Amino acid sequence: MTSVPDNRPLVRHRRGRLSLEFTPGEVQSQMDPADPDALVLAYARAMMCFVLFKPRPEHIVMVGLGGGSLAKFCYRYLPHTRITVLELRADVIALRERFAIPPDNERFRVIQCDAAAYMKELKGSADVLLVDGFDANGLPNALATEHFYADCRRALRPDGVLAANVFNYDPKYRSVLVRLGNAFHDRICQFTGIAGNNHILFAVRPAGTPGGPASVMQRKVAAWGSPTPGLGFGLANRLLAIYTVARLRKALL
C-alpha cells in the first residue's frame, strides 16, 4: 500500500488565490475564491482536453483530489457525468469544504483509498480516468508502474481515455512513457507545450470495433504537427486548452 508522507497539506492565501501545497512554495492546486469552479492552473485546463476524445463521458474516475479543481469543474460543467475521486490522504479530504468541493451525492463521491489497489476493482467501469496523484516527492511509485497502467486500461470501457499528469523533469518520466505505451499498446499521444513542465499524456483503450471516436482522435493528435504532437507548437496547444474549457463553461451559461 502507498505510504502517507509526513508532510501535512498547507493551505495558503496568496494574491487573491487559495493554494494547496505539500511542500512550501510548490503549488499542488489553486482556487479563485470569487470563482471556485474555474480552472486557474494551465495543467488543469490541459487535462480537460480529454473532452476532445470523450465529449460526454458517463463516468469519470479521478486519482488524486488535491484542492478539487478538476473534480469541481467536471461536476459543474459535465452535468450528466458521474464522478468518483480516489484520494489516499484523509487530511486532504478534510479540506474539501475550504476548497468548495461538493458533498457526496448520487453523482459525486470521494473515496479514501489506495488508488493503485482500488483500480484493480474497476474493470470496464470508467469512460475517463484522470491520473493526477502526487505527494511531496512527486509522482508516487505505485502510480507509475506498468501493472498500474495495465489496471487503468482494464478499468476503462472500450474507447475510454486516460489523461495522466507527469512532470517532464521527474526521474521516472521516461519510464512512465514506456510503461504507459506498453500498457496501452502505444495508443498514446500528447499536446506538446500545453502546460509547461506538466506533460499531459493521453492513452486510449481501443473500441471493440475499429473507428471509435477516442481512438480516431488519439491517432489524429499523434499525427498532427508531427514530430511535434498536437497543433504543432506550444502556444496553439495552450490556446486549444483555454478554448476547450471556455466552451464547456459557455455551454451552461
CSV table of N, CA, C and O in Angstrom, one decimal, residues 9 11 18 20 29 31 36-37 62 64-69 71-72 75 83-87 89-112:
chain,number,residue,atom,x,y,z
A,9,PRO,N,-0.7,18.8,4.5
A,9,PRO,CA,-1.1,19.8,3.4
A,9,PRO,C,-1.1,21.2,4.0
A,9,PRO,O,-1.6,21.4,5.1
A,11,VAL,N,-2.5,25.1,3.4
A,11,VAL,CA,-3.5,26.0,2.7
A,11,VAL,C,-3.0,27.4,2.9
A,11,VAL,O,-2.8,27.9,4.0
A,18,LEU,N,-6.4,30.8,-3.3
A,18,LEU,CA,-6.2,29.8,-2.2
A,18,LEU,C,-5.5,28.6,-2.8
A,18,LEU,O,-5.9,28.0,-3.8
A,20,LEU,N,-3.2,24.9,-2.3
A,20,LEU,CA,-2.9,23.7,-1.5
A,20,LEU,C,-1.4,23.3,-1.9
A,20,LEU,O,-1.1,23.2,-3.1
A,29,SER,N,-2.5,22.7,-6.0
A,29,SER,CA,-3.8,23.1,-6.5
A,29,SER,C,-4.1,24.5,-6.2
A,29,SER,O,-3.5,25.0,-5.2
A,31,MET,N,-7.2,27.8,-6.2
A,31,MET,CA,-8.6,28.2,-6.4
A,31,MET,C,-8.7,29.7,-6.3
A,31,MET,O,-8.1,30.4,-5.5
A,36,PRO,N,-14.9,29.7,-7.7
A,36,PRO,CA,-14.3,28.5,-7.2
A,36,PRO,C,-14.3,27.3,-8.1
A,36,PRO,O,-13.5,26.4,-8.0
A,37,ASP,N,-15.1,27.3,-9.2
A,37,ASP,CA,-15.2,26.2,-10.1
A,37,ASP,C,-14.3,26.5,-11.3
A,37,ASP,O,-14.1,25.6,-12.2
A,62,MET,N,-11.2,9.8,-11.0
A,62,MET,CA,-10.0,10.7,-10.8
A,62,MET,C,-9.1,10.1,-9.7
A,62,MET,O,-9.6,9.7,-8.6
A,64,GLY,N,-6.5,11.2,-7.2
A,64,GLY,CA,-6.0,12.4,-6.6
A,64,GLY,C,-7.0,13.5,-6.5
A,64,GLY,O,-7.6,13.9,-7.5
A,65,LEU,N,-7.3,13.9,-5.3
A,65,LEU,CA,-8.3,15.0,-5.1
A,65,LEU,C,-7.6,16.4,-5.1
A,65,LEU,O,-8.1,17.3,-5.7
A,66,GLY,N,-6.6,16.5,-4.3
A,66,GLY,CA,-5.9,17.8,-4.1
A,66,GLY,C,-6.9,18.8,-3.6
A,66,GLY,O,-7.7,18.6,-2.8
A,67,GLY,N,-6.9,20.0,-4.3
A,67,GLY,CA,-7.9,21.1,-4.0
A,67,GLY,C,-9.2,20.9,-4.7
A,67,GLY,O,-10.0,21.8,-4.7
A,68,GLY,N,-9.3,19.8,-5.5
A,68,GLY,CA,-10.6,19.5,-6.1
A,68,GLY,C,-10.9,20.3,-7.4
A,68,GLY,O,-12.0,20.3,-7.9
A,69,SER,N,-9.9,21.0,-8.0
A,69,SER,CA,-10.2,21.8,-9.2
A,69,SER,C,-10.8,21.0,-10.3
A,69,SER,O,-11.9,21.4,-10.8
A,71,ALA,N,-12.2,18.0,-10.2
A,71,ALA,CA,-13.5,17.4,-9.7
A,71,ALA,C,-14.6,18.4,-9.7
A,71,ALA,O,-15.7,18.1,-10.2
A,72,LYS,N,-14.4,19.6,-9.2
A,72,LYS,CA,-15.4,20.6,-9.2
A,72,LYS,C,-15.8,21.1,-10.6
A,72,LYS,O,-17.0,21.2,-10.9
A,75,TYR,N,-17.8,18.3,-12.2
A,75,TYR,CA,-19.2,18.2,-11.6
A,75,TYR,C,-20.1,19.3,-12.1
A,75,TYR,O,-21.3,19.0,-12.4
A,83,ILE,N,-19.0,11.1,-11.1
A,83,ILE,CA,-17.6,11.4,-10.8
A,83,ILE,C,-17.2,10.6,-9.6
A,83,ILE,O,-17.9,10.8,-8.5
A,84,THR,N,-16.2,9.8,-9.6
A,84,THR,CA,-15.6,9.1,-8.5
A,84,THR,C,-14.2,9.6,-8.3
A,84,THR,O,-13.4,9.5,-9.2
A,85,VAL,N,-13.8,10.1,-7.1
A,85,VAL,CA,-12.5,10.6,-6.8
A,85,VAL,C,-11.8,9.6,-5.8
A,85,VAL,O,-12.4,9.4,-4.7
A,86,LEU,N,-10.6,9.2,-6.1
A,86,LEU,CA,-9.8,8.3,-5.2
A,86,LEU,C,-8.7,9.1,-4.6
A,86,LEU,O,-7.9,9.7,-5.3
A,87,GLU,N,-8.7,9.2,-3.3
A,87,GLU,CA,-7.7,10.0,-2.6
A,87,GLU,C,-7.2,9.2,-1.4
A,87,GLU,O,-8.0,8.8,-0.6
A,89,ARG,N,-5.2,10.4,1.1
A,89,ARG,CA,-5.0,11.1,2.4
A,89,ARG,C,-6.3,11.7,3.0
A,89,ARG,O,-7.0,12.5,2.4
A,90,ALA,N,-6.5,11.3,4.3
A,90,ALA,CA,-7.7,11.8,5.0
A,90,ALA,C,-7.5,13.3,5.2
A,90,ALA,O,-8.5,14.0,5.2
A,91,ASP,N,-6.3,13.8,5.5
A,91,ASP,CA,-6.1,15.2,5.7
A,91,ASP,C,-6.3,16.1,4.5
A,91,ASP,O,-6.7,17.2,4.6
A,92,VAL,N,-6.2,15.5,3.3
A,92,VAL,CA,-6.6,16.2,2.1
A,92,VAL,C,-8.1,16.3,1.9
A,92,VAL,O,-8.7,17.3,1.7
A,93,ILE,N,-8.7,15.2,2.2
A,93,ILE,CA,-10.2,15.1,2.1
A,93,ILE,C,-10.8,16.1,3.1
A,93,ILE,O,-11.9,16.7,2.8
A,94,ALA,N,-10.2,16.2,4.3
A,94,ALA,CA,-10.7,17.0,5.3
A,94,ALA,C,-10.8,18.5,4.9
A,94,ALA,O,-11.5,19.3,5.5
A,95,LEU,N,-10.1,18.9,3.9
A,95,LEU,CA,-10.1,20.3,3.4
A,95,LEU,C,-11.1,20.6,2.3
A,95,LEU,O,-11.1,21.7,1.8
A,96,ARG,N,-12.0,19.6,2.0
A,96,ARG,CA,-12.9,19.8,0.9
A,96,ARG,C,-13.8,21.0,1.0
A,96,ARG,O,-14.1,21.7,0.0
A,97,GLU,N,-14.3,21.3,2.2
A,97,GLU,CA,-15.1,22.4,2.4
A,97,GLU,C,-14.4,23.8,2.1
A,97,GLU,O,-14.9,24.7,1.6
A,98,ARG,N,-13.1,23.8,2.5
A,98,ARG,CA,-12.3,25.0,2.3
A,98,ARG,C,-12.1,25.3,0.8
A,98,ARG,O,-12.0,26.5,0.4
A,99,PHE,N,-12.1,24.2,0.0
A,99,PHE,CA,-11.9,24.4,-1.4
A,99,PHE,C,-13.3,24.2,-2.2
A,99,PHE,O,-13.2,24.0,-3.4
A,100,ALA,N,-14.4,24.4,-1.5
A,100,ALA,CA,-15.7,24.4,-2.1
A,100,ALA,C,-16.0,23.1,-2.9
A,100,ALA,O,-16.6,23.2,-4.0
A,101,ILE,N,-15.5,22.0,-2.4
A,101,ILE,CA,-15.7,20.7,-3.1
A,101,ILE,C,-17.1,20.2,-2.7
A,101,ILE,O,-17.4,20.2,-1.5
A,102,PRO,N,-18.0,19.9,-3.6
A,102,PRO,CA,-19.3,19.5,-3.2
A,102,PRO,C,-19.4,18.2,-2.3
A,102,PRO,O,-18.4,17.4,-2.4
A,103,PRO,N,-20.4,18.1,-1.5
A,103,PRO,CA,-20.5,16.9,-0.7
A,103,PRO,C,-20.9,15.7,-1.6
A,103,PRO,O,-21.3,15.9,-2.7
A,104,ASP,N,-20.7,14.5,-1.1
A,104,ASP,CA,-21.0,13.3,-1.8
A,104,ASP,C,-22.5,13.3,-2.1
A,104,ASP,O,-23.3,13.7,-1.2
A,105,ASN,N,-22.9,12.8,-3.3
A,105,ASN,CA,-24.3,12.6,-3.6
A,105,ASN,C,-24.4,11.6,-4.7
A,105,ASN,O,-23.4,10.8,-4.9
A,106,GLU,N,-25.5,11.5,-5.4
A,106,GLU,CA,-25.7,10.4,-6.4
A,106,GLU,C,-24.7,10.5,-7.6
A,106,GLU,O,-24.5,9.5,-8.3
A,107,ARG,N,-24.2,11.7,-7.8
A,107,ARG,CA,-23.3,11.9,-9.0
A,107,ARG,C,-21.9,12.1,-8.6
A,107,ARG,O,-21.0,12.0,-9.5
A,108,PHE,N,-21.6,12.3,-7.3
A,108,PHE,CA,-20.2,12.7,-6.9
A,108,PHE,C,-19.9,12.0,-5.6
A,108,PHE,O,-20.7,12.1,-4.6
A,109,ARG,N,-18.7,11.4,-5.6
A,109,ARG,CA,-18.2,10.9,-4.3
A,109,ARG,C,-16.7,10.8,-4.3
A,109,ARG,O,-16.1,10.6,-5.3
A,110,VAL,N,-16.2,11.0,-3.1
A,110,VAL,CA,-14.8,10.9,-2.8
A,110,VAL,C,-14.5,9.7,-1.9
A,110,VAL,O,-15.2,9.6,-0.9
A,111,ILE,N,-13.6,8.9,-2.3
A,111,ILE,CA,-13.3,7.6,-1.6
A,111,ILE,C,-11.9,7.7,-1.1
A,111,ILE,O,-11.0,7.9,-1.9
A,112,GLN,N,-11.7,7.5,0.2
A,112,GLN,CA,-10.4,7.4,0.7
A,112,GLN,C,-9.9,6.0,0.5
A,112,GLN,O,-10.4,5.0,1.1
